[in-house]
PDB file of C-alpha atoms in Angstrom:
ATOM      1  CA  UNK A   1      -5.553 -30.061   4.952  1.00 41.00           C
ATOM      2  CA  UNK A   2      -8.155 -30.490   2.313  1.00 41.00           C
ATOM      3  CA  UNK A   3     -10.657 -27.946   2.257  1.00 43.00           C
ATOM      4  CA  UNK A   4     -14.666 -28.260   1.606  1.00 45.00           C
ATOM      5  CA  UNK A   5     -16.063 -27.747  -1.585  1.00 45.00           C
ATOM      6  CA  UNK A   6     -19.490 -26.206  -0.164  1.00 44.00           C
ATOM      7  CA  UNK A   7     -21.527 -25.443   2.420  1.00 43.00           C
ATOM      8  CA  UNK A   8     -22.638 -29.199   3.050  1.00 45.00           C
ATOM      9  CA  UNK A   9     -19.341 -30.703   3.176  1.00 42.00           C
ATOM     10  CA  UNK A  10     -17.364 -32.883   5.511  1.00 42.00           C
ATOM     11  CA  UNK A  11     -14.320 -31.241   6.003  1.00 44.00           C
ATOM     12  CA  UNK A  12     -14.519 -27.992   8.625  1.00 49.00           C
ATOM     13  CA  UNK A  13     -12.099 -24.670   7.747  1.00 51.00           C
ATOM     14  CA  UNK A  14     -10.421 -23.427  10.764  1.00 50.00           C
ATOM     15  CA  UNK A  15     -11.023 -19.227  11.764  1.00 54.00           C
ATOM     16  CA  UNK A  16      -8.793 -17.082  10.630  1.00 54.00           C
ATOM     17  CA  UNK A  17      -6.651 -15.417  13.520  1.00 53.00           C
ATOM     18  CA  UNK A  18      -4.998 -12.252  13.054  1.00 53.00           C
ATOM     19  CA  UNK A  19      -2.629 -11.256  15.839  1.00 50.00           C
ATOM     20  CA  UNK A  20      -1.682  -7.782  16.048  1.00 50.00           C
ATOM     21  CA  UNK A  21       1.735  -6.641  17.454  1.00 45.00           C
ATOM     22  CA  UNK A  22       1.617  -6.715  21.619  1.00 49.00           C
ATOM     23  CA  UNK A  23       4.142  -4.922  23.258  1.00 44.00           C
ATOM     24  CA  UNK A  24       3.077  -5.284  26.618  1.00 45.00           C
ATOM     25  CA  UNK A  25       5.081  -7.591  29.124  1.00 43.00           C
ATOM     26  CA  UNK A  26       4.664 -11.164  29.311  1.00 41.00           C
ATOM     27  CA  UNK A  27       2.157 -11.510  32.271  1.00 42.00           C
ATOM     28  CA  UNK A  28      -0.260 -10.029  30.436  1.00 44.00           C
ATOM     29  CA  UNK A  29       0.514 -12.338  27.778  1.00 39.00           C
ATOM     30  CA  UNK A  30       0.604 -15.410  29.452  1.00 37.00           C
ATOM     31  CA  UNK A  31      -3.000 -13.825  30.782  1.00 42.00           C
ATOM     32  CA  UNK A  32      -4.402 -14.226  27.039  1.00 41.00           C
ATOM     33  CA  UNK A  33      -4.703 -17.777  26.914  1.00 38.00           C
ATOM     34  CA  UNK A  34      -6.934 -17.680  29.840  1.00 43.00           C
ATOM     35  CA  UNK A  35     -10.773 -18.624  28.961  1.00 43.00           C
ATOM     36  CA  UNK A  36     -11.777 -15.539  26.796  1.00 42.00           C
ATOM     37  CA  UNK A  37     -14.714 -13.383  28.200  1.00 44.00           C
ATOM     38  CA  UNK A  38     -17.916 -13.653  27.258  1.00 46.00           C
ATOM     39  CA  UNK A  39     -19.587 -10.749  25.810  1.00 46.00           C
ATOM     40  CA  UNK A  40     -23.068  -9.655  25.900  1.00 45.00           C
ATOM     41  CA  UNK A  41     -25.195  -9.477  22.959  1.00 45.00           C
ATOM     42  CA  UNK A  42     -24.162  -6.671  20.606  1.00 43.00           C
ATOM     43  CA  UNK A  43     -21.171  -6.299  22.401  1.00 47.00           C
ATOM     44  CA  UNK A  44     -17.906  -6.095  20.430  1.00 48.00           C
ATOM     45  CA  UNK A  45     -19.355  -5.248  17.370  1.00 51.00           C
ATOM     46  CA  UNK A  46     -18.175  -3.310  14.089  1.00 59.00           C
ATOM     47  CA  UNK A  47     -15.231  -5.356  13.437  1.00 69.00           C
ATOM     48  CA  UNK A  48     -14.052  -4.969   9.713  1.00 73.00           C
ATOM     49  CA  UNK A  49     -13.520  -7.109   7.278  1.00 71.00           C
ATOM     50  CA  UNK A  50     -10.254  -8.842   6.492  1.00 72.00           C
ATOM     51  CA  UNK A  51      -8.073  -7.098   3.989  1.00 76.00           C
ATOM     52  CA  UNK A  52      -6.858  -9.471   1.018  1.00 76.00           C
ATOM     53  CA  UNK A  53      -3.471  -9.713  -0.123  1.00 76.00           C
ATOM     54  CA  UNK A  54      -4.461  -9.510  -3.786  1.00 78.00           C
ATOM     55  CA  UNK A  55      -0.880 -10.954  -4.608  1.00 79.00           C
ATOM     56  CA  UNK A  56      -2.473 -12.276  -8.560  1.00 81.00           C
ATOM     57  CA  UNK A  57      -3.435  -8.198  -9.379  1.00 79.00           C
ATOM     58  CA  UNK A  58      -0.686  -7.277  -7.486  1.00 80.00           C
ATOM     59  CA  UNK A  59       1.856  -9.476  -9.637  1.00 86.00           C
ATOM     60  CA  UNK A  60       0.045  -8.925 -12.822  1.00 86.00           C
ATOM     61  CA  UNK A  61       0.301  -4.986 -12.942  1.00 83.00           C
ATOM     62  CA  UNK A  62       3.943  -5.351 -12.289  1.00 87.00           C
ATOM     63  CA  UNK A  63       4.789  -7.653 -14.435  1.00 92.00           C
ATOM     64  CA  UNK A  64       3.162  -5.277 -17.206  1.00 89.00           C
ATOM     65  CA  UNK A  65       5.071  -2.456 -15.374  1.00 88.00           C
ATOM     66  CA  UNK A  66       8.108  -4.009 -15.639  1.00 92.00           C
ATOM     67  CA  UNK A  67       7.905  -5.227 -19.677  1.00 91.00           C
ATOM     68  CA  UNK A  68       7.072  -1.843 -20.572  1.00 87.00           C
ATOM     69  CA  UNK A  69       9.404   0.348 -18.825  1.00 90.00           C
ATOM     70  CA  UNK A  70      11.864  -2.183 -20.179  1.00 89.00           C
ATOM     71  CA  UNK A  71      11.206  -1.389 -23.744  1.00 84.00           C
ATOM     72  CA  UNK A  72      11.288   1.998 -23.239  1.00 84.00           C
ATOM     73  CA  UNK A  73      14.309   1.592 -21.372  1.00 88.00           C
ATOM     74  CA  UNK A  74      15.854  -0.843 -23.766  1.00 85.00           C
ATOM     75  CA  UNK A  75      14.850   1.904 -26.932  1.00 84.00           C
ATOM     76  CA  UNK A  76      15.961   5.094 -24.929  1.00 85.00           C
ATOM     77  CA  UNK A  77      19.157   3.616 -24.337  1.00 87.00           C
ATOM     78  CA  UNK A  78      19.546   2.964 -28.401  1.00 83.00           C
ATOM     79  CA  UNK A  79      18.602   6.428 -29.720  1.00 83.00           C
ATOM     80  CA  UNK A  80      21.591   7.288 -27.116  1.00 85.00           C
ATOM     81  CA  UNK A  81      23.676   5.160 -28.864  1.00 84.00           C
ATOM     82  CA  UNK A  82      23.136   7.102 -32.436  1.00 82.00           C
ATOM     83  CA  UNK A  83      20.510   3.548 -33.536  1.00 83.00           C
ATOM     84  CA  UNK A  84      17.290   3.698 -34.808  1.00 82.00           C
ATOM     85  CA  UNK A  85      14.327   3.992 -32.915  1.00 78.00           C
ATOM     86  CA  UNK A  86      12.196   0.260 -32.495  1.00 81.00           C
ATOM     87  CA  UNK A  87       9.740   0.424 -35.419  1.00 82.00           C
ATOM     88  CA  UNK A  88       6.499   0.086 -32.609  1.00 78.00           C
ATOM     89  CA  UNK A  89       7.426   3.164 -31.381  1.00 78.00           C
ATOM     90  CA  UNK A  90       8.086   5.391 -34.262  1.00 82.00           C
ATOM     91  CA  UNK A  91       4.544   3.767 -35.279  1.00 85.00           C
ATOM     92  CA  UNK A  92       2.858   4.681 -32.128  1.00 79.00           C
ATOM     93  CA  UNK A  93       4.111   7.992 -32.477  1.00 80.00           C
ATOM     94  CA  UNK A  94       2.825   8.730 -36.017  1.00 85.00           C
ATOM     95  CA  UNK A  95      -1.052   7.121 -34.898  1.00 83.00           C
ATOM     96  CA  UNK A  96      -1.333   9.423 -31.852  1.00 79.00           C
ATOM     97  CA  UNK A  97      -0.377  12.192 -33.971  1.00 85.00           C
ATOM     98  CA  UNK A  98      -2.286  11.630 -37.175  1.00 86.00           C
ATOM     99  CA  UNK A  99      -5.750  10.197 -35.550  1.00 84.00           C
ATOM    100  CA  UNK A 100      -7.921  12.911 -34.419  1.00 86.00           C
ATOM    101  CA  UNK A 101      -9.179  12.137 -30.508  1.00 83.00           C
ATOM    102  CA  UNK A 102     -13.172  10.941 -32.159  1.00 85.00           C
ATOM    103  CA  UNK A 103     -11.664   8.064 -33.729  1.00 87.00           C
ATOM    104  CA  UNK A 104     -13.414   4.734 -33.110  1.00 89.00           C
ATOM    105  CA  UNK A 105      -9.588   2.963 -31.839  1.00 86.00           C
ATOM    106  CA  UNK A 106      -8.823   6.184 -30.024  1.00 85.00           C
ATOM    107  CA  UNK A 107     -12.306   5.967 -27.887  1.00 90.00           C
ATOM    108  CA  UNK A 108     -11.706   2.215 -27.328  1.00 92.00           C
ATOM    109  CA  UNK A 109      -8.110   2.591 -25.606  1.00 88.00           C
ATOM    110  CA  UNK A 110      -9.154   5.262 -23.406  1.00 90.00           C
ATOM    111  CA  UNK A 111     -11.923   2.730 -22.729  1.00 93.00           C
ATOM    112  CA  UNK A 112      -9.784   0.931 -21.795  1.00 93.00           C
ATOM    113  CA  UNK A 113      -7.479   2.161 -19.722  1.00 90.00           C
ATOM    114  CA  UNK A 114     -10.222   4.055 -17.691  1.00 93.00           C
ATOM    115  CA  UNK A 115     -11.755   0.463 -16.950  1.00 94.00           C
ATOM    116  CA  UNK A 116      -8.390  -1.000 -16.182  1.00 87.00           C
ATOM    117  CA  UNK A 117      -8.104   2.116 -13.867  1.00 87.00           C
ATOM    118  CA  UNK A 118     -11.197   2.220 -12.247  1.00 91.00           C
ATOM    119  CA  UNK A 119     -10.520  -2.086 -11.659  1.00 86.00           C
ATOM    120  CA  UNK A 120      -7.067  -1.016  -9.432  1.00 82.00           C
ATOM    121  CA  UNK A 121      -8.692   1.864  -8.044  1.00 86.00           C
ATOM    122  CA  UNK A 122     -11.738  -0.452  -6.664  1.00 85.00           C
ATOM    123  CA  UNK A 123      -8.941  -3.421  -5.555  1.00 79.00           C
ATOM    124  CA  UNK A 124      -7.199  -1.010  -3.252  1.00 79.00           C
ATOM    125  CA  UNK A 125     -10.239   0.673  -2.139  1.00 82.00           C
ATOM    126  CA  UNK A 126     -12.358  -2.075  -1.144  1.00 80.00           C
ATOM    127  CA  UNK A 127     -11.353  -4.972   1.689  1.00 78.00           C
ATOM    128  CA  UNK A 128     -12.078  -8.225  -0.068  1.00 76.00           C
ATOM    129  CA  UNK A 129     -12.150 -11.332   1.392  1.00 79.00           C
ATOM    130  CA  UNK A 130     -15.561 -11.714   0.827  1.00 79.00           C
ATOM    131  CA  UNK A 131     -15.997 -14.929   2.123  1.00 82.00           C
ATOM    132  CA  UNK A 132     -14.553 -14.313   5.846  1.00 87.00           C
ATOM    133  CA  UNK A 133     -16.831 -13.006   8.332  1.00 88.00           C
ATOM    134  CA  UNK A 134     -15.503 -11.135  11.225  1.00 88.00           C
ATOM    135  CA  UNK A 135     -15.905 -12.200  14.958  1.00 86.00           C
ATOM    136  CA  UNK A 136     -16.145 -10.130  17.697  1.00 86.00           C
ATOM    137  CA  UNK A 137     -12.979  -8.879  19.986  1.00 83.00           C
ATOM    138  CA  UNK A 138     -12.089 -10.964  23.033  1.00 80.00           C
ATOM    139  CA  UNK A 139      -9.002  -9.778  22.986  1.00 82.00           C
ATOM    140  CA  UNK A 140      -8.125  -6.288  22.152  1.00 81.00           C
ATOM    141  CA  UNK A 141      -4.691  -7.825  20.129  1.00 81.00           C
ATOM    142  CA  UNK A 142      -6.581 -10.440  18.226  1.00 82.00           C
ATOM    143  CA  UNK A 143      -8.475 -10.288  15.364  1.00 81.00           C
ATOM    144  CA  UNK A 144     -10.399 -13.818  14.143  1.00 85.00           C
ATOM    145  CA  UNK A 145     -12.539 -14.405  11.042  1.00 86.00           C
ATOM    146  CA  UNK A 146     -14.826 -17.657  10.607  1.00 88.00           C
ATOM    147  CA  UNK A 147     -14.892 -18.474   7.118  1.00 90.00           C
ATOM    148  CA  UNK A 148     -18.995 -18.860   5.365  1.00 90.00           C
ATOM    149  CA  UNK A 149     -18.350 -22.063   4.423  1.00 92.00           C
ATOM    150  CA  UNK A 150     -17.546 -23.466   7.923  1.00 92.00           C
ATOM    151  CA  UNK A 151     -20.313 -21.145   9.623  1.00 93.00           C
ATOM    152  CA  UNK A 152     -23.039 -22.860   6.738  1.00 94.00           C
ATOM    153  CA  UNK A 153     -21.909 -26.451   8.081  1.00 95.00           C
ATOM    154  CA  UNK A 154     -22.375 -25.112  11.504  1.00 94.00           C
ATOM    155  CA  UNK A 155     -25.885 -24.100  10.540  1.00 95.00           C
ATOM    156  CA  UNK A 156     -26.368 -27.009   8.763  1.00 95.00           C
ATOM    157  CA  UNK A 157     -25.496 -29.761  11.464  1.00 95.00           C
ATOM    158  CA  UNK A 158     -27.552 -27.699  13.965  1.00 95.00           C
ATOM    159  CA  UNK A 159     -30.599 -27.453  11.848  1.00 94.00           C
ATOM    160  CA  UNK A 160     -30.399 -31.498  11.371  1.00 95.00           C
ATOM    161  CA  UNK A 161     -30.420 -31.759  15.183  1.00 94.00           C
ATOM    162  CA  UNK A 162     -33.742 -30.542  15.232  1.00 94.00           C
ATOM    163  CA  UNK A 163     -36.926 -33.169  15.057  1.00 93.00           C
ATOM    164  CA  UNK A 164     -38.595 -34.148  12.039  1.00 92.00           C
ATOM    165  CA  UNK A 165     -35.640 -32.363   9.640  1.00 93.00           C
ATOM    166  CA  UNK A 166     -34.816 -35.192   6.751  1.00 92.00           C
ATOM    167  CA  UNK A 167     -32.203 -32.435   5.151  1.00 93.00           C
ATOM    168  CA  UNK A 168     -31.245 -29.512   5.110  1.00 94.00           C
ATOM    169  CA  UNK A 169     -29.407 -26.635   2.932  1.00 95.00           C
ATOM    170  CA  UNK A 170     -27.494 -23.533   3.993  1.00 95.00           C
ATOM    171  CA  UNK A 171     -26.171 -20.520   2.403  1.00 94.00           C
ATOM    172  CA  UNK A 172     -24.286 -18.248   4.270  1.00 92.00           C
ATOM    173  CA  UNK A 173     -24.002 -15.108   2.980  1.00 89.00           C
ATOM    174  CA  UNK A 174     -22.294 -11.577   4.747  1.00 85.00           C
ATOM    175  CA  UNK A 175     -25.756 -10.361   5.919  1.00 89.00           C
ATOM    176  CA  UNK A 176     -28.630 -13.396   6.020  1.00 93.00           C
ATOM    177  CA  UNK A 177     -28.192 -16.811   6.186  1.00 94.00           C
ATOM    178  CA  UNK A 178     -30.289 -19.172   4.108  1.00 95.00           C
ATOM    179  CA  UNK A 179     -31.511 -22.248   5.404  1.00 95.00           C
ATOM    180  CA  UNK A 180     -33.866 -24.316   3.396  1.00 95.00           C
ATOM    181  CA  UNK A 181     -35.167 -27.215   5.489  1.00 95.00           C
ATOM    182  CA  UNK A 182     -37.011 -30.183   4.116  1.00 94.00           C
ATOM    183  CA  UNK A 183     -39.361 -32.424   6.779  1.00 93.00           C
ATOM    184  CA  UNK A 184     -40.752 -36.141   6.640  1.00 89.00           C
ATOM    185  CA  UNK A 185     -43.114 -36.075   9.761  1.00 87.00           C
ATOM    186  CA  UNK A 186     -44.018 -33.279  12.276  1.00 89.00           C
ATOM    187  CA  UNK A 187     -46.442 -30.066  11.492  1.00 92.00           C
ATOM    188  CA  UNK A 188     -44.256 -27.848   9.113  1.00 93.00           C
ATOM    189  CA  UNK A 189     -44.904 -24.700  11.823  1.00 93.00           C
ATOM    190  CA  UNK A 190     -43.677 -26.442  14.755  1.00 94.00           C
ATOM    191  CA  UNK A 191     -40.272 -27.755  12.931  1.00 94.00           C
ATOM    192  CA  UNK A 192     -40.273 -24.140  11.719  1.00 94.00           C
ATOM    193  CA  UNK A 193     -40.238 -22.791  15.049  1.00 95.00           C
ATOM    194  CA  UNK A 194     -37.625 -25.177  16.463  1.00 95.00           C
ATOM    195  CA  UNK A 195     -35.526 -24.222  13.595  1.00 95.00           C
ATOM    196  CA  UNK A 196     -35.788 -20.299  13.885  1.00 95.00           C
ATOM    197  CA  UNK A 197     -34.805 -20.971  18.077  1.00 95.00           C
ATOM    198  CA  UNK A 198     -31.895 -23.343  17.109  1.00 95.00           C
ATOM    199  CA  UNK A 199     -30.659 -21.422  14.228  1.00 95.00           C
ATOM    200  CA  UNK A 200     -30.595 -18.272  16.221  1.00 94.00           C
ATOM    201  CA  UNK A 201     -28.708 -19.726  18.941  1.00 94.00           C
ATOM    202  CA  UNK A 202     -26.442 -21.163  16.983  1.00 94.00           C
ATOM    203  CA  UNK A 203     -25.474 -17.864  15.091  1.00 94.00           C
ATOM    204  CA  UNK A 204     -24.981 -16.395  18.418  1.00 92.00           C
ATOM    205  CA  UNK A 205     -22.936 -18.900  18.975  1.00 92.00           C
ATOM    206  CA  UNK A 206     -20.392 -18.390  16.434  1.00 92.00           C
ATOM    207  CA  UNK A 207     -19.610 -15.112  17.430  1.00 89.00           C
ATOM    208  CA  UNK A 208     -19.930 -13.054  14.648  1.00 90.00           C
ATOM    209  CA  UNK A 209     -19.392  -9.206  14.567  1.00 87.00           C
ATOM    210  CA  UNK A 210     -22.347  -8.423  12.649  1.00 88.00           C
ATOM    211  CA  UNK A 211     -24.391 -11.536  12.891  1.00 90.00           C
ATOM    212  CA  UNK A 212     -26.798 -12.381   9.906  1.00 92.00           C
ATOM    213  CA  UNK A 213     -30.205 -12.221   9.795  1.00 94.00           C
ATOM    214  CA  UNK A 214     -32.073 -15.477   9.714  1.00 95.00           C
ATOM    215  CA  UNK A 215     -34.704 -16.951   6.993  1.00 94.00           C
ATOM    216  CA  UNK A 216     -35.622 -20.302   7.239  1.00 95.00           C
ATOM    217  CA  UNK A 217     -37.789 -22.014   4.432  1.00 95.00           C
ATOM    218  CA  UNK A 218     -39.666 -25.595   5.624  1.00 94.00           C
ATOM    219  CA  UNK A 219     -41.059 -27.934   3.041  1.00 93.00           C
ATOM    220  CA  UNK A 220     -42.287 -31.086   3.205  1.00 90.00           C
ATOM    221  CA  UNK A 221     -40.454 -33.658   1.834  1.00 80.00           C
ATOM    222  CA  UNK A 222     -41.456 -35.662  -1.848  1.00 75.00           C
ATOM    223  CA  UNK A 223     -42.040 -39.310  -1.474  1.00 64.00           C
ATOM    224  CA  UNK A 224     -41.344 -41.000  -5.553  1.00 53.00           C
ATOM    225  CA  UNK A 225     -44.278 -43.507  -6.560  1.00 47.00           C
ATOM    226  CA  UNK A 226     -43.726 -46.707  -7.321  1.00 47.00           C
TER     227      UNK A 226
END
């Protein structure tokens, strides 16, 4: 399945469903693909965010992990053997112990290593999967995400339903959603107004955890000269 390039594209990405393990009997099973409740506003809130895999760091760090503990490895197991040390370490060896700790190539290693650090300390820390919003619980087993792109084209095919709208842009953010509206006939208050009641319905709608908060921008549309 291709996958949409932007908020205003054709092609719709389907929520992300995150089942978590059930080991209750099958009735109650079976009883989860009933219709799911519906909850009240605010209800079911505080859902967190989706945890990314972060396979690329993930790979990357041990792939440097692995080359250097195999040189080490590789030049331990010589010096064992009565062999010469590997020239890069005998080198390394001489620079950490002749350069004193102010030098400018000393400072700009433990530069950066720190940053290198503090980059894997804020991947594991930190959820990711930025562009996933959580949904609220209708099940206490399932966990479902809506991804911004497909809540923007939500937004966006909602807002064009409204009277007087020629186009219309959203950007869907965690916390507000953007929609910039442009009108060809109608008084820009009153499309304004039906926008802000369709637009919040439709965000209720989707079911969000932490829905976003609304701004809606109305212009009137540019007619070229001839």
């Amino acid at each position: 399945m291709s996958e949409p390039q932007g908020s205003e594209g054709t092609t719709q990405r389907l929520p992300v469903i995150e089942k978590e393990p059930d080991q209750r009997d099958q009735s109650a099973s079976a009883a989860a693909y009933g219709p799911p409740p519906v909850l009240e506003d605010g209800a079911g809130g505080g859902e967190r965010r989706f945890w990314s895999a972060r396979r690329v760091p993930a790979g990357i760090v041990a792939l440097l992990l692995l080359l250097v503990a195999g040189f080490f490895l590789y030049d331990i197991a010589a010096v064992r053997a009565d062999r010469p040390a590997m020239h890069w370490r005998r080198e390394l060896a001489r620079q950490l112990a002749e350069r004193p700790l102010d030098d400018i190539w000393v400072l700009v290693g433990a530069g950066v290593a720190a940053a290198l650090g503090l980059w894997l300390i804020v991947l594991a820390t930190t959820p990711g999967l930025r562009g996933v919003l959580p949904m609220r619980r209708t099940h206490p087993d399932v966990r479902a995400g809506l991804h911004r792109d497909a809540a923007a084209m939500v937004l966006r095919d909602r807002a064009m339903e409204v009277a007087g709208v020629q186009s219309a842009r959203v950007r869907m953010r965690r916390t507000k959603a953007d929609v910039r509206a442009v009108s060809h006939f109608r008084e820009l208050d009153d499309v304004r107004a039906d926008l802000d009641v369709t637009l919040t319905e439709a965000i209720t709608a989707l079911g969000l955890s932490r829905p976003p908060a609304l701004s809606v921008h109305v212009a009137r549309t540019t007619r070229k000269k001839g």
